[in-house]
Amino acid sequence: MNSEKSYDSLPNFTAADCLRLLGIGRNQYIDLMNECRSSKKFFRRKTAHDLLPVKPVEISIEAWWVVQAGYITEDDIKICTTSEKSAIDKIIDSGPQLAGSLDFNVVHSLYNKGFIYLDVPISDDSCIAVPPLEGFVMNRVQGDYFETLLYKIFVSIDEHTNVAELANVLEIDLSLVKNAVSMYCRLGFAHKKGQVINLDNLHPSWKNVPSVNRLKSTLDPQKMLLSWDSGENRSPIQEAGSSATDTDTNSQDDPAETASVSSLNLSSGHTKRIAFLFDSTLTAFLMMGNLSPNLKSHAVTMFEVGKLSDESLDSFLVELEKVQSTGEGEAQRYFDHALTLRNTILFLRHNKDLGAQAVQPDQPNNGFPLDLLRCESLLGLDPATCSRVLNKNYTLLVSMAPLTNEIRPISSCTPQHIGPAIPEVSSVWFKLYIYHITGQGPPSLLLSKGTRLRKLPDVFQGYDRLLITSWGHDPGVVPTSNVLTMLNDALTHSAVLIQGHGMHGMGETMHIPFPFDEAEQQGAFSRVNMGIHTALKILRNKVDLQHFCGYVTMLNPSSQHANRKLSDASDGRGETELASGSDVNGSTESFEMVIEEPSMDSAVKQSLEVPTTELEWVPLELCFGIPLFSSELNQKVCRKIATHGLCRKESLQKLLHSSRKLSLQVLNFVHAFQEGISTLDQLHDAGSSNSLLQPISADLGVPLPAKNLMFKEGVLSEWNGWAPSSVFFNHT
């Protein structure tokens, strides 16, 4: 305040502590700063210190915290009550005391007077749970050492790993991990599992103290129970005592419920889980939509902690269930993602069809618990640590599709990963790769950074809309008119991929889910039977689509249908940094945000009678993972995962082999267009690593194009600005 800095300059955890102790959040800080500035204009000058509260607001003190004596003078003793004096004597004579062994009101009174301070003790064998965050302040991340450490531990914590094991997995000094966990508990972002205090030592005044609101999860894999209980009338000690089995189940609960939890082997902590990998786009949708009153705390947890554990999913599903199915305009996109996410969680979590690969044959097949993990948080860990964390806790990784181009997907060999095998597979390079091996695709031009265009190449002259992808950003559809200025601006700082999209407005797109069923590979070509398209046949032969899941986006540039709502060409991805704002004539039409329309399927049904030929359609994109932008596509992919047994042990072994093969082929393809260091050599150097091709470190990134490349009429070749030269790379 003295430096007149903005509230955003406060580190997140510091800001949260200020809110907890002083009750000063963003709005209160702004009001105080305004008052401080206005007082300087007059003679009654007030310092920032004068404006701050003298005493802390009422804070939550847990019974297992340790009370320590501060600097207490004889004058201080004079203003104490008899009970406060006896408590001070006990602390001074007998040493630090558990807060629960002293009178509840006396502890708070002494704390407010500043006579005591509180320690939050964490032992080597303490297990910690992180419920949905409340009171977290989302400021800019400052990047200092301790803040980075706090986030690393946040995403790695789980209820069944004690602090000593966690420090070992992260290879971080134990005392640092204890300090971090102690801070989480102090700020109310985490709570200790197990019996934290002997109930015999509990002072009677603590018995009726209301606890911090905490959702209790009850888990029934048979019925997917979503019932929950706030447990507001339970004291922190009763709560702690009842969780001695390391589950959130109250000891007085229905024995059948407790038995169902025990049968899952959750209490022992040995059951590995499935991890569903998402990116920050999803959390932004959940935060921005005002979809449900209590959904934001879960979304904040997913973003800040980087993980929403299985224990919190019941309450999360309850909130997702409250989301209405219809919204207006852009809001519809948020609603769709929320509802499809709910269906995906219900499908992956404790699904017996996915549990056939359980490690112990004698273990009952109840499927696996599910954690939601944010890719960006995992990428904050170094590759070796990330690999240890994933190996310790997870049996399978499943990615959402598509992941934003702004991050590197997680690459993993063990646990196996149903998603992009390596970062190149979710990059611009992979588009060119599938065009090259199939000999089909829209006209595409990949321009290296620094290139300047004097005019739009002739191959795009017949197009009304172009799909533009600025390197490291998501694609957007823009009108061809006046696109040249935007392209040249973007090329000064980034490589750019230009693709023809539509000749009469937006091109028509359809998503074809895979793996393919037998019935989808037979019959005559039509809109409802695109599986027999020549390009898809070639893809099935060249890329093992039967042990992956995802979808292929097919494009019809010459389509004159529509209804043409904003196309789903880029699968619900947002605008490109390149194509935003208005064009040189001031028209706001220079960019149309690419939005996945839920009614796309019904629009397609209306146009089924319109004849179409195979030649009109070309592959636009292939994405691995479970799509969240379309409910119908999501259901199809989930059904195919179950019917094709993709999560069974035999299928995952073939997936591993196919992932390695595809990775080598794509890296070889990329290397053929590069100058200098061989990406393939980097791959072989790290071949012994447990993490599949995590060889290329996160800071190195996907290789940038060294040459301008043109895909036209089935041929990928170097482009020199005039006419394509002969093909110089042959795929084998």
PDB file of C-alpha atoms in Angstrom, residues 179-370:
ATOM      1  CA  ASN A 179       6.226 -26.100   5.613  1.00  0.00           C
ATOM      2  CA  ALA A 180       4.165 -26.011   2.422  1.00  0.00           C
ATOM      3  CA  VAL A 181       1.586 -28.516   3.696  1.00  0.00           C
ATOM      4  CA  SER A 182       1.400 -26.664   7.011  1.00  0.00           C
ATOM      5  CA  MET A 183       0.598 -23.480   5.090  1.00  0.00           C
ATOM      6  CA  TYR A 184      -2.145 -25.214   3.068  1.00  0.00           C
ATOM      7  CA  CYS A 185      -3.779 -26.356   6.324  1.00  0.00           C
ATOM      8  CA  ARG A 186      -3.405 -22.946   7.957  1.00  0.00           C
ATOM      9  CA  LEU A 187      -5.065 -21.206   4.998  1.00  0.00           C
ATOM     10  CA  GLY A 188      -7.858 -23.782   4.937  1.00  0.00           C
ATOM     11  CA  PHE A 189      -6.949 -25.162   1.516  1.00  0.00           C
ATOM     12  CA  ALA A 190      -6.195 -28.642   2.890  1.00  0.00           C
ATOM     13  CA  HIS A 191      -7.018 -30.707   5.946  1.00  0.00           C
ATOM     14  CA  LYS A 192      -5.276 -33.519   7.760  1.00  0.00           C
ATOM     15  CA  LYS A 193      -6.538 -37.090   7.360  1.00  0.00           C
ATOM     16  CA  GLY A 194      -6.706 -39.611  10.176  1.00  0.00           C
ATOM     17  CA  GLN A 195      -7.233 -39.099  13.903  1.00  0.00           C
ATOM     18  CA  VAL A 196      -5.504 -35.823  14.684  1.00  0.00           C
ATOM     19  CA  ILE A 197      -6.228 -35.592  18.434  1.00  0.00           C
ATOM     20  CA  ASN A 198      -7.170 -37.994  21.189  1.00  0.00           C
ATOM     21  CA  LEU A 199     -10.833 -37.345  21.991  1.00  0.00           C
ATOM     22  CA  ASP A 200     -10.096 -37.859  25.721  1.00  0.00           C
ATOM     23  CA  ASN A 201      -7.919 -34.727  25.650  1.00  0.00           C
ATOM     24  CA  LEU A 202     -10.590 -32.620  24.025  1.00  0.00           C
ATOM     25  CA  HIS A 203     -11.919 -29.720  26.099  1.00  0.00           C
ATOM     26  CA  PRO A 204     -15.737 -29.840  26.413  1.00  0.00           C
ATOM     27  CA  SER A 205     -16.058 -26.375  24.816  1.00  0.00           C
ATOM     28  CA  TRP A 206     -14.934 -27.812  21.450  1.00  0.00           C
ATOM     29  CA  LYS A 207     -17.690 -30.436  21.275  1.00  0.00           C
ATOM     30  CA  ASN A 208     -20.344 -28.173  19.761  1.00  0.00           C
ATOM     31  CA  VAL A 209     -18.103 -26.004  17.619  1.00  0.00           C
ATOM     32  CA  PRO A 210     -19.353 -25.862  14.004  1.00  0.00           C
ATOM     33  CA  SER A 211     -16.768 -27.201  11.590  1.00  0.00           C
ATOM     34  CA  VAL A 212     -15.568 -25.702   8.376  1.00  0.00           C
ATOM     35  CA  ASN A 213     -18.103 -26.590   5.680  1.00  0.00           C
ATOM     36  CA  ARG A 214     -16.771 -29.650   3.987  1.00  0.00           C
ATOM     37  CA  LEU A 215     -18.520 -31.942   1.544  1.00  0.00           C
ATOM     38  CA  LYS A 216     -18.519 -35.609   2.425  1.00  0.00           C
ATOM     39  CA  SER A 217     -18.205 -37.957  -0.491  1.00  0.00           C
ATOM     40  CA  THR A 218     -20.073 -41.223  -0.497  1.00  0.00           C
ATOM     41  CA  LEU A 219     -19.070 -43.607  -3.208  1.00  0.00           C
ATOM     42  CA  ASP A 220     -21.151 -46.435  -4.594  1.00  0.00           C
ATOM     43  CA  PRO A 221     -19.706 -47.785  -7.811  1.00  0.00           C
ATOM     44  CA  GLN A 222     -22.891 -49.710  -8.540  1.00  0.00           C
ATOM     45  CA  LYS A 223     -25.269 -46.745  -8.544  1.00  0.00           C
ATOM     46  CA  MET A 224     -22.804 -43.848  -8.933  1.00  0.00           C
ATOM     47  CA  LEU A 225     -24.346 -42.205  -5.899  1.00  0.00           C
ATOM     48  CA  LEU A 226     -24.267 -38.439  -6.027  1.00  0.00           C
ATOM     49  CA  SER A 227     -25.698 -37.899  -2.539  1.00  0.00           C
ATOM     50  CA  TRP A 228     -23.711 -35.638  -0.255  1.00  0.00           C
ATOM     51  CA  ASP A 229     -23.917 -34.214   3.191  1.00  0.00           C
ATOM     52  CA  SER A 230     -22.482 -30.917   4.353  1.00  0.00           C
ATOM     53  CA  GLY A 231     -21.736 -32.147   7.858  1.00  0.00           C
ATOM     54  CA  GLU A 232     -22.012 -28.630   9.245  1.00  0.00           C
ATOM     55  CA  ASN A 233     -22.826 -29.707  12.771  1.00  0.00           C
ATOM     56  CA  ARG A 234     -19.784 -31.875  13.241  1.00  0.00           C
ATOM     57  CA  SER A 235     -16.849 -30.498  15.179  1.00  0.00           C
ATOM     58  CA  PRO A 236     -13.379 -30.575  13.647  1.00  0.00           C
ATOM     59  CA  ILE A 237     -12.346 -33.157  16.233  1.00  0.00           C
ATOM     60  CA  GLN A 238     -15.311 -35.428  15.586  1.00  0.00           C
ATOM     61  CA  GLU A 239     -14.568 -35.126  11.917  1.00  0.00           C
ATOM     62  CA  ALA A 240     -10.917 -35.912  12.423  1.00  0.00           C
ATOM     63  CA  GLY A 241     -11.680 -38.844  14.657  1.00  0.00           C
ATOM     64  CA  SER A 242     -14.140 -40.356  12.220  1.00  0.00           C
ATOM     65  CA  SER A 243     -11.682 -40.207   9.325  1.00  0.00           C
ATOM     66  CA  ALA A 244      -9.122 -42.511  10.879  1.00  0.00           C
ATOM     67  CA  THR A 245      -9.545 -44.952   7.991  1.00  0.00           C
ATOM     68  CA  ASP A 246      -8.336 -42.310   5.532  1.00  0.00           C
ATOM     69  CA  THR A 247     -11.763 -41.980   3.938  1.00  0.00           C
ATOM     70  CA  ASP A 248     -14.305 -39.226   4.358  1.00  0.00           C
ATOM     71  CA  THR A 249     -16.883 -41.679   5.651  1.00  0.00           C
ATOM     72  CA  ASN A 250     -18.410 -40.984   9.038  1.00  0.00           C
ATOM     73  CA  SER A 251     -18.098 -43.902  11.428  1.00  0.00           C
ATOM     74  CA  GLN A 252     -21.828 -43.638  12.146  1.00  0.00           C
ATOM     75  CA  ASP A 253     -22.769 -43.997   8.465  1.00  0.00           C
ATOM     76  CA  ASP A 254     -24.808 -46.828   7.039  1.00  0.00           C
ATOM     77  CA  PRO A 255     -22.614 -49.978   7.227  1.00  0.00           C
ATOM     78  CA  ALA A 256     -23.534 -50.844   3.640  1.00  0.00           C
ATOM     79  CA  GLU A 257     -22.071 -47.581   2.424  1.00  0.00           C
ATOM     80  CA  THR A 258     -18.902 -48.094   4.413  1.00  0.00           C
ATOM     81  CA  ALA A 259     -18.587 -51.617   3.065  1.00  0.00           C
ATOM     82  CA  SER A 260     -18.924 -50.400  -0.509  1.00  0.00           C
ATOM     83  CA  VAL A 261     -16.100 -47.938   0.042  1.00  0.00           C
ATOM     84  CA  SER A 262     -13.912 -50.587   1.659  1.00  0.00           C
ATOM     85  CA  SER A 263     -14.547 -52.973  -1.214  1.00  0.00           C
ATOM     86  CA  LEU A 264     -12.884 -50.467  -3.505  1.00  0.00           C
ATOM     87  CA  ASN A 265      -9.725 -50.740  -1.454  1.00  0.00           C
ATOM     88  CA  LEU A 266      -9.653 -46.953  -1.134  1.00  0.00           C
ATOM     89  CA  SER A 267      -8.695 -47.014   2.513  1.00  0.00           C
ATOM     90  CA  SER A 268      -5.483 -48.870   1.820  1.00  0.00           C
ATOM     91  CA  GLY A 269      -4.512 -46.369  -0.865  1.00  0.00           C
ATOM     92  CA  HIS A 270      -3.180 -49.114  -3.174  1.00  0.00           C
ATOM     93  CA  THR A 271      -5.766 -48.674  -5.921  1.00  0.00           C
ATOM     94  CA  LYS A 272      -4.300 -46.762  -8.806  1.00  0.00           C
ATOM     95  CA  ARG A 273      -6.531 -44.380 -10.668  1.00  0.00           C
ATOM     96  CA  ILE A 274      -7.397 -43.129 -14.127  1.00  0.00           C
ATOM     97  CA  ALA A 275      -6.262 -39.552 -14.832  1.00  0.00           C
ATOM     98  CA  PHE A 276      -8.306 -37.393 -17.203  1.00  0.00           C
ATOM     99  CA  LEU A 277      -6.016 -34.680 -18.608  1.00  0.00           C
ATOM    100  CA  PHE A 278      -7.538 -31.306 -19.455  1.00  0.00           C
ATOM    101  CA  ASP A 279      -6.182 -27.835 -20.243  1.00  0.00           C
ATOM    102  CA  SER A 280      -6.965 -24.357 -18.920  1.00  0.00           C
ATOM    103  CA  THR A 281      -9.568 -23.751 -21.625  1.00  0.00           C
ATOM    104  CA  LEU A 282     -11.941 -26.076 -19.789  1.00  0.00           C
ATOM    105  CA  THR A 283     -11.493 -24.323 -16.436  1.00  0.00           C
ATOM    106  CA  ALA A 284     -12.066 -20.968 -18.163  1.00  0.00           C
ATOM    107  CA  PHE A 285     -15.384 -22.232 -19.528  1.00  0.00           C
ATOM    108  CA  LEU A 286     -16.465 -23.472 -16.087  1.00  0.00           C
ATOM    109  CA  MET A 287     -15.501 -20.158 -14.460  1.00  0.00           C
ATOM    110  CA  MET A 288     -16.886 -17.797 -17.073  1.00  0.00           C
ATOM    111  CA  GLY A 289     -20.296 -19.271 -17.568  1.00  0.00           C
ATOM    112  CA  ASN A 290     -21.890 -18.703 -14.126  1.00  0.00           C
ATOM    113  CA  LEU A 291     -23.244 -22.154 -14.772  1.00  0.00           C
ATOM    114  CA  SER A 292     -23.989 -23.180 -11.191  1.00  0.00           C
ATOM    115  CA  PRO A 293     -23.675 -21.355  -7.834  1.00  0.00           C
ATOM    116  CA  ASN A 294     -20.945 -23.553  -6.345  1.00  0.00           C
ATOM    117  CA  LEU A 295     -19.223 -24.663  -9.541  1.00  0.00           C
ATOM    118  CA  LYS A 296     -16.667 -21.861  -9.458  1.00  0.00           C
ATOM    119  CA  SER A 297     -14.857 -23.221  -6.372  1.00  0.00           C
ATOM    120  CA  HIS A 298     -14.324 -26.522  -8.181  1.00  0.00           C
ATOM    121  CA  ALA A 299     -13.143 -24.701 -11.314  1.00  0.00           C
ATOM    122  CA  VAL A 300     -10.709 -22.618  -9.236  1.00  0.00           C
ATOM    123  CA  THR A 301      -9.422 -25.854  -7.654  1.00  0.00           C
ATOM    124  CA  MET A 302      -8.946 -27.426 -11.094  1.00  0.00           C
ATOM    125  CA  PHE A 303      -6.969 -24.375 -12.228  1.00  0.00           C
ATOM    126  CA  GLU A 304      -4.956 -23.458  -9.127  1.00  0.00           C
ATOM    127  CA  VAL A 305      -4.350 -26.885  -7.562  1.00  0.00           C
ATOM    128  CA  GLY A 306      -4.187 -28.457 -11.002  1.00  0.00           C
ATOM    129  CA  LYS A 307      -6.167 -31.447  -9.808  1.00  0.00           C
ATOM    130  CA  LEU A 308      -9.652 -32.438  -8.726  1.00  0.00           C
ATOM    131  CA  SER A 309      -9.359 -35.761  -6.935  1.00  0.00           C
ATOM    132  CA  ASP A 310     -11.885 -38.585  -6.943  1.00  0.00           C
ATOM    133  CA  GLU A 311     -12.929 -37.714  -3.386  1.00  0.00           C
ATOM    134  CA  SER A 312     -14.248 -34.333  -4.592  1.00  0.00           C
ATOM    135  CA  LEU A 313     -15.976 -35.593  -7.725  1.00  0.00           C
ATOM    136  CA  ASP A 314     -19.328 -36.399  -6.085  1.00  0.00           C
ATOM    137  CA  SER A 315     -19.878 -32.774  -5.115  1.00  0.00           C
ATOM    138  CA  PHE A 316     -18.516 -31.669  -8.514  1.00  0.00           C
ATOM    139  CA  LEU A 317     -21.012 -33.922 -10.312  1.00  0.00           C
ATOM    140  CA  VAL A 318     -23.844 -32.501  -8.205  1.00  0.00           C
ATOM    141  CA  GLU A 319     -22.911 -28.992  -9.363  1.00  0.00           C
ATOM    142  CA  LEU A 320     -22.552 -30.092 -13.002  1.00  0.00           C
ATOM    143  CA  GLU A 321     -25.999 -31.668 -12.775  1.00  0.00           C
ATOM    144  CA  LYS A 322     -27.470 -28.251 -11.915  1.00  0.00           C
ATOM    145  CA  VAL A 323     -26.184 -26.760 -15.179  1.00  0.00           C
ATOM    146  CA  GLN A 324     -29.028 -26.100 -17.588  1.00  0.00           C
ATOM    147  CA  SER A 325     -28.726 -27.524 -21.074  1.00  0.00           C
ATOM    148  CA  THR A 326     -29.452 -24.355 -23.011  1.00  0.00           C
ATOM    149  CA  GLY A 327     -27.756 -20.995 -23.058  1.00  0.00           C
ATOM    150  CA  GLU A 328     -27.591 -17.997 -25.362  1.00  0.00           C
ATOM    151  CA  GLY A 329     -24.842 -17.266 -27.875  1.00  0.00           C
ATOM    152  CA  GLU A 330     -21.317 -17.863 -26.621  1.00  0.00           C
ATOM    153  CA  ALA A 331     -22.666 -19.089 -23.264  1.00  0.00           C
ATOM    154  CA  GLN A 332     -23.998 -22.210 -24.993  1.00  0.00           C
ATOM    155  CA  ARG A 333     -20.411 -23.330 -25.500  1.00  0.00           C
ATOM    156  CA  TYR A 334     -19.793 -23.240 -21.733  1.00  0.00           C
ATOM    157  CA  PHE A 335     -22.965 -25.190 -20.987  1.00  0.00           C
ATOM    158  CA  ASP A 336     -22.054 -27.852 -23.550  1.00  0.00           C
ATOM    159  CA  HIS A 337     -18.574 -28.396 -22.117  1.00  0.00           C
ATOM    160  CA  ALA A 338     -19.926 -28.645 -18.558  1.00  0.00           C
ATOM    161  CA  LEU A 339     -22.565 -31.229 -19.462  1.00  0.00           C
ATOM    162  CA  THR A 340     -20.218 -33.280 -21.643  1.00  0.00           C
ATOM    163  CA  LEU A 341     -17.562 -33.216 -18.914  1.00  0.00           C
ATOM    164  CA  ARG A 342     -20.130 -34.664 -16.507  1.00  0.00           C
ATOM    165  CA  ASN A 343     -20.920 -37.509 -18.923  1.00  0.00           C
ATOM    166  CA  THR A 344     -17.202 -38.201 -19.401  1.00  0.00           C
ATOM    167  CA  ILE A 345     -16.588 -38.388 -15.634  1.00  0.00           C
ATOM    168  CA  LEU A 346     -19.519 -40.760 -15.184  1.00  0.00           C
ATOM    169  CA  PHE A 347     -18.173 -42.935 -17.998  1.00  0.00           C
ATOM    170  CA  LEU A 348     -14.541 -43.149 -16.838  1.00  0.00           C
ATOM    171  CA  ARG A 349     -15.130 -43.336 -13.089  1.00  0.00           C
ATOM    172  CA  HIS A 350     -15.645 -46.795 -11.570  1.00  0.00           C
ATOM    173  CA  ASN A 351     -16.664 -48.263 -14.925  1.00  0.00           C
ATOM    174  CA  LYS A 352     -16.404 -52.052 -14.831  1.00  0.00           C
ATOM    175  CA  ASP A 353     -15.926 -52.105 -18.599  1.00  0.00           C
ATOM    176  CA  LEU A 354     -12.666 -50.230 -18.097  1.00  0.00           C
ATOM    177  CA  GLY A 355     -11.508 -52.328 -15.144  1.00  0.00           C
ATOM    178  CA  ALA A 356     -10.504 -55.525 -16.903  1.00  0.00           C
ATOM    179  CA  GLN A 357      -6.843 -54.551 -16.735  1.00  0.00           C
ATOM    180  CA  ALA A 358      -6.670 -54.566 -12.917  1.00  0.00           C
ATOM    181  CA  VAL A 359      -3.231 -55.583 -11.748  1.00  0.00           C
ATOM    182  CA  GLN A 360      -4.400 -57.999  -9.059  1.00  0.00           C
ATOM    183  CA  PRO A 361      -6.554 -60.767 -10.577  1.00  0.00           C
ATOM    184  CA  ASP A 362      -8.187 -61.510  -7.213  1.00  0.00           C
ATOM    185  CA  GLN A 363      -9.286 -57.885  -6.817  1.00  0.00           C
ATOM    186  CA  PRO A 364     -13.012 -57.213  -7.409  1.00  0.00           C
ATOM    187  CA  ASN A 365     -13.605 -55.408 -10.685  1.00  0.00           C
ATOM    188  CA  ASN A 366     -15.206 -52.150  -9.625  1.00  0.00           C
ATOM    189  CA  GLY A 367     -13.390 -50.041 -12.163  1.00  0.00           C
ATOM    190  CA  PHE A 368     -10.983 -47.305 -11.143  1.00  0.00           C
ATOM    191  CA  PRO A 369     -11.310 -44.021  -9.269  1.00  0.00           C
ATOM    192  CA  LEU A 370     -10.803 -40.936 -11.429  1.00  0.00           C
TER     193      LEU A 370
END
